[in-house]
Amino acid sequence: MTVDVAVVGGGVIGFAVAWRCAQRGLSVTVFDHQPAAPEQRASQVAAGMLGPVSEAYFGEADLTALLVASAAQWAGFATELAPFGDVGYRTDGTLVVALTADDHAEAARLWTYQESLGLPMTVLGAAALREREPALHPRVRGGALAGDYQADPRRLLRALRAAAAAAGVRVVDRRLSAPELSELDAATVVVAAGCGSAALTGLPVRPVKGQVLRLRAPDGEPGFRHVIRGWADGRRVYLVPRTAGSGGEVVVGATEEELTDAVPTAGATLELLRAAVDLVPSVAEHAVAELCVGHRPGTPDNAPILGRLSDRLVVATGHYRHGILLAPVTADTIAELVATGETPELIAPFTPARFRAGGDGARS
Ligand code: GLY
């Protein structure tokens, strides 16, 4: 059957794009091959931090602008999805903390930069931090409150699937190869296949292994309410407390390894837990519920690849550390591109052309 849009990839990005396309009256099929280990899908492993402020890094001005734009859409996105499920959107804010003087010196450079961009970021001393979040270790030297939020990626994927189904999106369980893309009976093919996008398009998307733990509090309450991101004796870690009703889940992450295997290692688990307990001692009492390994779809410039690759082929991939945050803006802009043929201004810096012959592969 001919459809307007075939979306290849059934993660958060794929279903968000499919949903928005269907809302514009387009007929849509998602090709959602279930991996052998579905729990390793990036959307299942992701912690769900929505961090345009704390992930604003030197030299990534275009990306920061995109993260900020998508963060601004998140409240509406969560509300629109609410009939299909609570996506765990929480606005308690993020505390970015430093344990030692050396950690503080490193972190402070970044906070100064983030403040200079006018992002919502307030530097706090140790006493103010602990007043805001008593669960923090008394040794924590200082930190900052960032206007960064969170959502629960697993709930989000369920809600998006339901919303897409309600909008008429069909789902086919089939893994496609690159030659099969050209045989699809669709006016437009959108590749949103995360790490699988490289083999389908030839674009430079590589897997970046992330090991993540899911802990559960014995009394069903995480014991703290902010997302906590920190430096602890040179180790980086984040702790994401879920809402009441989640069984007291705390997500602790994550490694960043240029590896393709999916093996959780003792060393990584030790380092993550040591850093987490150094910052929030009470998590030492939590049960270890899951060790998850996923692969972020990384790109040479850490930014996503969004736009037209050929007359019929559009890509929405390479979201690296930001897939959950960037879901709303990706879905809206890709649906607009598919429906109108025009590339929205916001995603112009992220076109695949930057990685094709003649593209210089570099952005400001
Ligand atoms: N966004 C968090 C991570 O990639 O680990």
Short mmCIF file of C-alpha atoms and ligand atoms in Angstrom, two decimals:
data_model
loop_
_atom_site.label_atom_id
_atom_site.label_comp_id
_atom_site.label_asym_id
_atom_site.label_seq_id
_atom_site.Cartn_x
_atom_site.Cartn_y
_atom_site.Cartn_z
CA MET A 1 0.00 0.00 0.00
CA THR A 2 1.41 3.41 -0.90
CA VAL A 3 1.83 5.73 2.08
CA ASP A 4 2.87 9.33 2.33
CA VAL A 5 5.59 8.64 4.90
CA ALA A 6 7.58 5.57 5.94
CA VAL A 7 9.46 6.14 9.20
CA VAL A 8 12.34 3.75 9.76
CA GLY A 9 12.97 3.38 13.48
CA GLY A 10 10.58 2.85 16.37
CA GLY A 11 12.25 4.77 19.18
CA VAL A 12 11.18 8.09 20.68
CA ILE A 13 12.33 10.08 17.65
CA GLY A 14 10.69 7.74 15.13
CA PHE A 15 7.32 7.68 16.86
CA ALA A 16 7.34 11.41 17.63
CA VAL A 17 7.96 12.19 13.93
CA ALA A 18 5.33 9.66 12.84
CA TRP A 19 2.75 11.14 15.24
CA ARG A 20 3.34 14.70 14.08
CA CYS A 21 3.20 13.66 10.40
CA ALA A 22 -0.08 11.80 10.99
CA GLN A 23 -1.51 14.87 12.76
CA ARG A 24 -0.89 16.79 9.53
CA GLY A 25 -3.12 14.33 7.69
CA LEU A 26 -0.33 12.25 6.15
CA SER A 27 -0.59 8.46 6.03
CA VAL A 28 2.33 6.98 7.98
CA THR A 29 3.89 3.55 8.54
CA VAL A 30 6.63 3.01 11.14
CA PHE A 31 9.09 0.19 10.47
CA ASP A 32 9.94 -0.79 14.02
CA HIS A 33 12.21 -3.78 14.10
CA GLN A 34 12.29 -5.07 17.67
CA PRO A 35 15.94 -5.59 18.58
CA ALA A 36 16.97 -8.94 20.10
CA ALA A 37 17.30 -7.13 23.42
CA PRO A 38 14.63 -4.35 23.37
CA GLU A 39 15.79 -3.14 26.78
CA GLN A 40 19.02 -1.99 25.10
CA ARG A 41 17.24 0.43 22.80
CA ALA A 42 18.50 3.98 23.45
CA SER A 43 14.98 5.14 24.36
CA GLN A 44 14.80 2.44 27.06
CA VAL A 45 18.23 3.10 28.56
CA ALA A 46 18.13 6.92 28.49
CA ALA A 47 17.76 8.71 31.82
CA GLY A 48 15.51 11.41 30.36
CA MET A 49 17.32 14.53 31.57
CA LEU A 50 16.11 17.60 29.69
CA GLY A 51 19.30 19.61 30.07
CA PRO A 52 19.72 22.56 27.72
CA VAL A 53 21.46 24.53 30.48
CA SER A 54 23.75 21.99 32.07
CA GLU A 55 24.60 20.53 28.65
CA ALA A 56 25.46 23.88 27.05
CA TYR A 57 29.11 23.39 26.18
CA PHE A 58 31.80 25.65 24.78
CA GLY A 59 31.77 25.80 20.98
CA GLU A 60 28.26 24.34 20.54
CA ALA A 61 26.19 27.51 20.12
CA ASP A 62 23.88 26.17 17.37
CA LEU A 63 23.22 23.00 19.31
CA THR A 64 22.50 24.93 22.50
CA ALA A 65 19.95 27.07 20.63
CA LEU A 66 18.21 23.90 19.40
CA LEU A 67 18.23 22.37 22.91
CA VAL A 68 16.74 25.55 24.37
CA ALA A 69 14.05 25.67 21.67
CA SER A 70 13.05 22.06 22.32
CA ALA A 71 13.07 22.50 26.10
CA ALA A 72 10.59 25.35 25.65
CA GLN A 73 8.23 22.96 23.86
CA TRP A 74 8.40 20.23 26.46
CA ALA A 75 5.58 21.32 28.78
CA GLY A 76 3.13 21.47 25.88
CA PHE A 77 4.41 18.20 24.46
CA ALA A 78 3.83 16.43 27.80
CA THR A 79 0.35 17.94 28.12
CA GLU A 80 -0.59 16.88 24.61
CA LEU A 81 0.57 13.34 25.34
CA ALA A 82 -1.19 13.18 28.72
CA PRO A 83 -4.31 11.42 27.34
CA PHE A 84 -1.98 8.63 26.21
CA GLY A 85 0.03 8.36 29.42
CA ASP A 86 1.94 10.30 32.06
CA VAL A 87 5.40 10.84 30.56
CA GLY A 88 6.97 11.72 33.92
CA TYR A 89 7.70 15.35 33.05
CA ARG A 90 9.04 17.00 36.23
CA THR A 91 10.15 20.57 36.74
CA ASP A 92 11.90 20.36 40.10
CA GLY A 93 15.11 21.58 38.50
CA THR A 94 18.65 20.28 38.38
CA LEU A 95 21.44 20.79 40.88
CA VAL A 96 24.87 20.68 39.32
CA VAL A 97 27.32 20.01 42.13
CA ALA A 98 31.04 19.70 42.78
CA LEU A 99 32.47 17.59 45.59
CA THR A 100 36.06 18.79 45.89
CA ALA A 101 37.93 22.04 45.30
CA ASP A 102 39.34 20.64 42.04
CA ASP A 103 35.88 19.55 40.92
CA HIS A 104 34.60 23.01 41.77
CA ALA A 105 37.30 24.74 39.76
CA GLU A 106 36.48 22.63 36.70
CA ALA A 107 32.72 23.02 37.05
CA ALA A 108 32.85 26.77 37.71
CA ARG A 109 34.35 27.47 34.25
CA LEU A 110 31.32 25.86 32.69
CA TRP A 111 28.82 27.60 34.99
CA THR A 112 30.34 30.95 34.14
CA TYR A 113 29.96 30.17 30.43
CA GLN A 114 26.37 28.95 30.86
CA GLU A 115 25.44 32.04 32.89
CA SER A 116 27.05 34.25 30.22
CA LEU A 117 24.60 32.79 27.68
CA GLY A 118 21.71 34.07 29.80
CA LEU A 119 20.54 30.54 30.59
CA PRO A 120 18.63 29.95 33.85
CA MET A 121 21.55 29.05 36.14
CA THR A 122 22.20 30.30 39.69
CA VAL A 123 25.46 29.50 41.43
CA LEU A 124 24.92 28.37 45.05
CA GLY A 125 27.25 27.87 48.00
CA ALA A 126 27.40 24.65 50.00
CA ALA A 127 24.89 25.78 52.65
CA ALA A 128 22.31 26.99 50.13
CA LEU A 129 22.68 23.78 48.16
CA ARG A 130 22.08 21.57 51.17
CA GLU A 131 19.12 23.67 52.26
CA ARG A 132 17.59 23.06 48.85
CA GLU A 133 18.51 19.37 48.77
CA PRO A 134 19.27 17.95 52.24
CA ALA A 135 20.16 14.55 50.75
CA LEU A 136 23.44 15.96 49.37
CA HIS A 137 26.64 14.90 51.14
CA PRO A 138 27.88 17.55 53.61
CA ARG A 139 31.27 17.53 51.83
CA VAL A 140 29.73 18.88 48.59
CA ARG A 141 31.60 22.11 48.07
CA GLY A 142 29.26 24.07 45.88
CA GLY A 143 27.05 23.99 42.87
CA ALA A 144 24.40 25.65 40.79
CA LEU A 145 20.68 25.40 40.24
CA ALA A 146 19.86 24.97 36.54
CA GLY A 147 16.43 25.31 34.95
CA ASP A 148 16.74 21.78 33.54
CA TYR A 149 13.98 19.23 33.94
CA GLN A 150 13.31 15.55 33.28
CA ALA A 151 10.92 13.07 31.65
CA ASP A 152 10.73 9.29 31.82
CA PRO A 153 11.80 7.89 28.43
CA ARG A 154 10.13 4.51 28.91
CA ARG A 155 6.77 6.10 29.69
CA LEU A 156 7.34 8.57 26.88
CA LEU A 157 7.85 5.84 24.30
CA ARG A 158 4.67 4.07 25.43
CA ALA A 159 2.66 7.30 25.24
CA LEU A 160 4.05 8.18 21.81
CA ARG A 161 3.20 4.74 20.45
CA ALA A 162 -0.36 5.11 21.75
CA ALA A 163 -0.69 8.65 20.40
CA ALA A 164 0.65 7.56 17.01
CA ALA A 165 -1.76 4.61 16.89
CA ALA A 166 -4.67 6.91 17.75
CA ALA A 167 -3.61 9.21 14.90
CA GLY A 168 -3.71 6.27 12.46
CA VAL A 169 -0.01 5.35 12.27
CA ARG A 170 0.58 1.72 11.21
CA VAL A 171 3.48 -0.23 12.66
CA VAL A 172 5.29 -2.98 10.75
CA ASP A 173 7.85 -5.20 12.50
CA ARG A 174 10.57 -5.41 9.86
CA ARG A 175 14.30 -4.67 9.74
CA LEU A 176 15.16 -2.85 6.51
CA SER A 177 18.46 -2.79 4.65
CA ALA A 178 19.72 0.20 2.65
CA PRO A 179 18.62 -1.25 -0.75
CA GLU A 180 15.16 -1.97 0.69
CA LEU A 181 14.67 1.73 1.54
CA SER A 182 14.46 2.57 -2.15
CA GLU A 183 11.89 -0.19 -2.67
CA LEU A 184 9.51 1.15 -0.01
CA ASP A 185 6.17 2.23 -1.41
CA ALA A 186 6.27 5.65 0.23
CA ALA A 187 6.47 9.22 -1.03
CA THR A 188 8.95 10.12 1.73
CA VAL A 189 11.18 7.89 3.84
CA VAL A 190 12.34 9.29 7.20
CA VAL A 191 15.32 7.46 8.71
CA ALA A 192 15.17 7.75 12.49
CA ALA A 193 17.08 4.59 13.28
CA GLY A 194 19.61 5.87 15.84
CA CYS A 195 22.86 3.94 15.55
CA GLY A 196 21.34 1.88 12.73
CA SER A 197 21.16 5.03 10.57
CA ALA A 198 24.79 4.76 9.46
CA ALA A 199 24.25 1.50 7.59
CA LEU A 200 21.04 2.85 6.03
CA THR A 201 22.36 6.22 4.89
CA GLY A 202 26.16 6.21 4.96
CA LEU A 203 26.09 9.14 7.39
CA PRO A 204 28.69 9.23 10.18
CA VAL A 205 26.58 8.04 13.11
CA ARG A 206 28.55 5.91 15.56
CA PRO A 207 27.55 4.07 18.73
CA VAL A 208 28.73 5.56 22.02
CA LYS A 209 28.23 3.00 24.77
CA GLY A 210 26.50 4.16 27.93
CA GLN A 211 26.18 2.09 31.08
CA VAL A 212 23.35 3.11 33.39
CA LEU A 213 21.99 1.73 36.65
CA ARG A 214 18.44 1.80 37.87
CA LEU A 215 18.18 1.78 41.66
CA ARG A 216 15.05 1.44 43.78
CA ALA A 217 14.56 3.02 47.19
CA PRO A 218 13.44 0.54 49.85
CA ASP A 219 10.52 2.75 50.93
CA GLY A 220 9.47 3.66 47.38
CA GLU A 221 10.68 7.29 47.71
CA PRO A 222 13.93 8.31 45.99
CA GLY A 223 14.87 10.54 48.97
CA PHE A 224 15.63 13.66 46.92
CA ARG A 225 13.70 15.63 44.32
CA HIS A 226 16.17 17.42 42.04
CA VAL A 227 18.06 15.84 39.22
CA ILE A 228 21.65 15.87 40.47
CA ARG A 229 24.58 16.08 38.08
CA GLY A 230 28.00 16.20 39.54
CA TRP A 231 31.71 15.98 39.64
CA ALA A 232 32.96 13.71 42.44
CA ASP A 233 36.74 13.49 42.70
CA GLY A 234 37.06 13.91 38.96
CA ARG A 235 34.31 11.38 38.16
CA ARG A 236 31.16 12.55 36.38
CA VAL A 237 27.79 11.17 37.39
CA TYR A 238 24.09 11.99 37.33
CA LEU A 239 21.23 10.83 39.54
CA VAL A 240 17.66 11.18 38.31
CA PRO A 241 14.87 10.60 40.89
CA ARG A 242 11.57 9.55 39.38
CA THR A 243 8.12 10.61 40.55
CA ALA A 244 6.14 9.00 43.30
CA GLY A 245 4.45 5.95 41.82
CA SER A 246 7.61 4.84 40.05
CA GLY A 247 8.59 2.62 42.98
CA GLY A 248 11.33 5.01 44.10
CA GLU A 249 13.42 4.68 40.95
CA VAL A 250 16.71 6.54 40.73
CA VAL A 251 18.64 6.40 37.45
CA VAL A 252 22.42 6.65 37.83
CA GLY A 253 24.58 7.21 34.77
CA ALA A 254 26.47 7.11 32.62
CA THR A 255 29.65 5.99 30.96
CA GLU A 256 30.66 7.28 27.55
CA GLU A 257 32.68 4.63 25.76
CA GLU A 258 33.63 4.27 22.12
CA LEU A 259 32.60 0.62 22.17
CA THR A 260 29.95 -1.44 20.42
CA ASP A 261 29.51 -4.26 22.94
CA ALA A 262 26.56 -4.34 25.34
CA VAL A 263 28.34 -5.76 28.37
CA PRO A 264 27.84 -4.05 31.74
CA THR A 265 31.22 -4.01 33.46
CA ALA A 266 32.20 -4.25 37.12
CA GLY A 267 34.56 -1.27 36.83
CA ALA A 268 31.94 1.06 35.39
CA THR A 269 29.35 -0.03 37.93
CA LEU A 270 31.83 0.57 40.75
CA GLU A 271 32.79 4.03 39.50
CA LEU A 272 29.19 5.14 38.92
CA LEU A 273 28.02 3.91 42.31
CA ARG A 274 31.01 5.36 44.12
CA ALA A 275 30.42 8.77 42.58
CA ALA A 276 26.66 8.57 43.22
CA VAL A 277 27.10 7.65 46.89
CA ASP A 278 29.77 10.35 47.31
CA LEU A 279 27.16 12.93 46.29
CA VAL A 280 23.97 11.40 47.75
CA PRO A 281 24.93 8.94 50.53
CA SER A 282 21.39 7.60 51.06
CA VAL A 283 21.39 5.82 47.69
CA ALA A 284 23.77 3.26 49.22
CA GLU A 285 20.65 1.73 50.80
CA HIS A 286 18.81 1.41 47.47
CA ALA A 287 18.39 -1.89 45.66
CA VAL A 288 20.16 -2.30 42.32
CA ALA A 289 17.21 -3.04 40.06
CA GLU A 290 18.85 -2.95 36.61
CA LEU A 291 22.17 -2.56 34.88
CA CYS A 292 21.42 -1.23 31.40
CA VAL A 293 23.69 -0.72 28.44
CA GLY A 294 22.70 1.34 25.43
CA HIS A 295 24.40 3.09 22.54
CA ARG A 296 23.92 6.77 21.87
CA PRO A 297 23.93 7.71 18.20
CA GLY A 298 26.96 10.03 18.17
CA THR A 299 28.10 12.30 15.32
CA PRO A 300 31.45 13.98 14.61
CA ASP A 301 30.23 17.36 15.93
CA ASN A 302 27.93 16.01 18.70
CA ALA A 303 24.88 17.51 16.97
CA PRO A 304 21.94 15.71 15.38
CA ILE A 305 21.49 15.22 11.65
CA LEU A 306 18.14 16.65 10.58
CA GLY A 307 17.01 17.26 7.04
CA ARG A 308 16.80 16.08 3.49
CA LEU A 309 19.37 13.63 2.18
CA SER A 310 17.80 13.15 -1.25
CA ASP A 311 14.50 13.92 -2.98
CA ARG A 312 12.72 11.15 -1.13
CA LEU A 313 14.95 10.54 1.90
CA VAL A 314 14.86 12.62 5.10
CA VAL A 315 16.95 11.90 8.20
CA ALA A 316 16.27 12.54 11.88
CA THR A 317 19.14 10.90 13.67
CA GLY A 318 22.43 11.37 15.53
CA HIS A 319 20.79 12.84 18.63
CA TYR A 320 23.68 11.58 20.78
CA ARG A 321 23.03 12.66 24.42
CA HIS A 322 19.89 14.65 23.62
CA GLY A 323 17.29 12.39 22.03
CA ILE A 324 14.63 12.80 24.69
CA LEU A 325 15.10 16.56 25.00
CA LEU A 326 15.11 17.04 21.23
CA ALA A 327 12.05 14.88 20.51
CA PRO A 328 9.51 17.77 20.35
CA VAL A 329 11.55 20.05 18.10
CA THR A 330 12.68 17.16 15.89
CA ALA A 331 9.13 15.92 15.42
CA ASP A 332 7.73 19.37 14.57
CA THR A 333 10.47 20.41 12.19
CA ILE A 334 10.75 17.09 10.37
CA ALA A 335 6.95 16.91 9.97
CA GLU A 336 7.03 20.44 8.55
CA LEU A 337 9.81 19.52 6.14
CA VAL A 338 7.94 16.42 5.00
CA ALA A 339 4.60 18.22 4.64
CA THR A 340 5.81 21.43 2.97
CA GLY A 341 9.15 20.56 1.41
CA GLU A 342 10.73 23.53 3.20
CA THR A 343 13.53 23.13 5.74
CA PRO A 344 12.64 25.06 8.92
CA GLU A 345 15.25 27.68 9.83
CA LEU A 346 15.86 26.10 13.23
CA ILE A 347 17.30 22.92 11.76
CA ALA A 348 19.20 24.49 8.86
CA PRO A 349 22.55 24.17 10.73
CA PHE A 350 22.01 20.45 11.19
CA THR A 351 21.52 19.38 7.59
CA PRO A 352 23.13 16.11 6.47
CA ALA A 353 24.90 18.12 3.75
CA ARG A 354 27.56 19.06 6.31
CA PHE A 355 28.80 15.47 6.15
CA ARG A 356 28.45 14.90 2.40
CA ALA A 357 31.02 15.58 -0.32
CA GLY A 358 31.33 19.36 -0.51
CA GLY A 359 30.04 19.82 3.07
CA ASP A 360 32.83 20.92 5.40
CA GLY A 361 31.55 18.92 8.37
CA ALA A 362 32.03 21.87 10.68
CA ARG A 363 29.65 24.27 12.33
CA SER A 364 30.03 27.25 14.58
N1 GLY B 1 21.93 12.44 28.29
C1 GLY B 1 22.62 11.65 29.21
C2 GLY B 1 23.49 10.64 28.64
O1 GLY B 1 23.66 10.58 27.43
O2 GLY B 1 24.05 9.87 29.37
#
